[in-house]
Coordinates of C-alpha atoms in Angstrom, one line a residue:
X1 CA -24.4 -9.9 14.8
X2 CA -22.6 -6.9 13.3
X3 CA -23.0 -4.4 16.2
X4 CA -19.3 -3.5 16.3
X5 CA -17.7 -1.1 13.9
X6 CA -14.8 -2.7 12.1
X7 CA -13.8 0.3 10.0
X8 CA -14.7 3.9 9.3
X9 CA -14.9 5.8 6.0
X10 CA -14.2 9.5 5.7
X11 CA -13.6 12.1 3.0
X12 CA -10.3 13.9 2.8
X13 CA -11.5 16.9 4.7
X14 CA -13.3 14.8 7.4
X15 CA -16.7 16.3 7.0
X16 CA -18.5 13.2 5.7
X17 CA -18.0 10.0 7.9
X18 CA -19.5 6.6 8.1
X19 CA -19.1 3.6 10.4
X20 CA -18.7 0.2 8.5
X21 CA -19.8 -2.7 10.6
X22 CA -18.1 -6.1 10.3
X23 CA -15.9 -7.2 7.4
X24 CA -16.9 -6.2 3.8
X25 CA -18.8 -8.6 1.7
X26 CA -16.1 -8.3 -1.0
X27 CA -13.1 -6.1 -1.8
X28 CA -11.4 -5.7 -5.2
X29 CA -10.0 -3.4 -7.8
X30 CA -12.5 -2.9 -10.6
X31 CA -11.1 -2.2 -14.1
X32 CA -14.3 -2.0 -16.1
X33 CA -14.9 1.1 -18.3
X34 CA -17.7 2.4 -16.1
X35 CA -15.8 2.3 -12.8
X36 CA -12.6 3.7 -14.2
X37 CA -14.3 6.4 -16.3
X38 CA -16.4 7.6 -13.3
X39 CA -13.2 7.8 -11.1
X40 CA -11.3 9.6 -13.9
X41 CA -14.2 12.0 -14.3
X42 CA -14.2 12.9 -10.6
X43 CA -10.4 13.1 -10.5
X44 CA -10.3 15.4 -13.5
X45 CA -12.5 17.9 -11.7
X46 CA -9.3 18.6 -9.6
X47 CA -11.3 19.3 -6.5
X48 CA -8.5 17.9 -4.3
X49 CA -10.5 15.0 -2.8
X50 CA -9.9 11.4 -2.2
X51 CA -9.5 9.4 -5.5
X52 CA -11.0 6.0 -5.9
X53 CA -8.2 5.0 -8.3
X54 CA -5.3 2.9 -7.0
X55 CA -1.8 1.8 -8.2
X56 CA -3.3 -0.9 -10.5
X57 CA -5.3 1.7 -12.4
X58 CA -8.6 0.3 -11.2
X59 CA -11.2 1.5 -8.7
X60 CA -10.5 0.4 -5.2
X61 CA -13.8 -1.0 -3.8
X62 CA -15.1 -2.4 -0.5
X63 CA -18.7 -3.7 -0.7
X64 CA -21.0 -3.3 2.3
X65 CA -24.6 -4.1 2.8
X66 CA -26.4 -0.8 3.4
X67 CA -27.8 -2.1 6.7
X68 CA -24.2 -2.3 8.0
X69 CA -23.4 1.3 7.1
X70 CA -24.1 4.1 9.6
X71 CA -23.4 7.7 8.4
X72 CA -22.2 9.7 11.4
X73 CA -22.8 13.0 9.6
X74 CA -26.0 14.2 8.1
X75 CA -25.7 14.0 4.3
X76 CA -27.6 17.2 3.9
X77 CA -27.1 20.8 5.0
X78 CA -29.8 23.5 4.8
X79 CA -31.9 21.1 2.7
X80 CA -29.0 20.6 0.2
X81 CA -27.3 17.3 -0.4
X82 CA -23.6 17.2 0.6
X83 CA -23.1 14.7 -2.2
X84 CA -22.8 15.3 -5.9
X85 CA -24.2 12.3 -8.0
X86 CA -23.0 11.5 -11.5
X87 CA -24.4 9.2 -14.1
X88 CA -22.4 6.8 -16.2
X89 CA -24.8 5.0 -18.5
X90 CA -27.3 5.7 -21.2
X91 CA -30.2 5.5 -18.7
X92 CA -28.7 8.3 -16.6
X93 CA -28.9 6.3 -13.3
X94 CA -27.0 8.4 -10.7
X95 CA -25.3 5.7 -8.7
X96 CA -21.8 7.1 -8.2
X97 CA -21.1 10.2 -6.0
X98 CA -18.5 12.4 -4.5
X99 CA -18.6 14.9 -1.7
X100 CA -19.3 18.5 -2.4
X101 CA -17.1 19.6 0.6
X102 CA -13.8 18.4 -0.8
X103 CA -14.5 16.3 -4.0
X104 CA -13.7 12.9 -2.4
X105 CA -15.2 10.0 -4.3
X106 CA -17.4 8.4 -1.7
X107 CA -18.5 5.3 -3.5
X108 CA -18.2 3.6 -6.8
X109 CA -21.7 2.3 -6.9
X110 CA -24.9 2.4 -4.9
X111 CA -27.3 -0.5 -5.4
X112 CA -30.6 -1.0 -3.5
X113 CA -28.9 -3.0 -0.7
X114 CA -25.2 -2.6 -1.3
X115 CA -22.7 0.3 -1.2
X116 CA -19.4 0.0 -3.0
X117 CA -17.3 2.3 -0.9
X118 CA -14.1 3.9 -2.1
X119 CA -11.6 1.7 -0.3
X120 CA -9.0 4.5 -0.2
X121 CA -11.1 6.3 2.4
X122 CA -11.4 3.3 4.7
X123 CA -9.7 3.6 8.1
X124 CA -9.0 1.2 10.9
X125 CA -10.6 2.2 14.2
X126 CA -7.3 3.7 15.3
X127 CA -7.5 6.2 12.5
X128 CA -4.8 4.6 10.3
X129 CA -5.5 3.8 6.6
X130 CA -6.8 0.3 6.2
X131 CA -4.4 -2.0 4.3
X132 CA -6.5 -4.3 2.1
X133 CA -3.5 -6.5 1.2
X134 CA -3.4 -8.2 -2.1
X135 CA -6.9 -8.0 -3.6
X136 CA -8.1 -9.3 -6.9
X137 CA -8.3 -7.1 -10.0
X138 CA -11.8 -7.8 -11.5
X139 CA -13.5 -7.1 -14.8
X140 CA -10.2 -7.3 -16.7
X141 CA -12.0 -8.2 -19.9
X142 CA -13.9 -4.9 -19.7
X143 CA -10.8 -2.8 -19.1
X144 CA -9.7 0.0 -21.4
X145 CA -6.5 -2.1 -21.9
X146 CA -6.7 -5.6 -20.5
X147 CA -3.0 -6.2 -20.9
X148 CA -2.3 -3.5 -18.3
X149 CA -4.4 -5.1 -15.6
X150 CA -2.0 -6.7 -13.1
X151 CA -2.1 -10.3 -12.1
X152 CA -4.4 -11.7 -9.6
X153 CA -7.0 -10.7 -12.1
X154 CA -10.4 -12.1 -12.9
X155 CA -11.9 -11.4 -16.3
X156 CA -15.4 -10.8 -15.0
X157 CA -16.8 -10.5 -11.5
X158 CA -15.4 -11.8 -8.1

């Protein structure tokens, strides 16, 4: 059913790439402490990579089931992962990562069967940046400053 690639994702230097099949399950800007703090942490490393933050101050996310994602590059080189994982909670679960090659935030969360891709790295098949249009700003009630979250906002989840 989802045999055709709809979009691709790639880091800013182009070393890490993935095919995204079909439309995303959801797309939104997440304003929760966890998503914003993880993105700021990676951005503050000043590695020059692709930020997950967008003009609303949230994290730009496109959710895909993992079975509709095909990485076209090997994610390891000489036995070393090309991704650097970070933890954002007390349990230390590493479910956000960025690329070691250029510091691009690849995803905002990895769940057992879902990957929340950094929407700023999503390209149309012609290679142009994908325009997500007007998406909802979610988790406003969990934002650092709820008043700064722009309209089309949802206080919890999509």
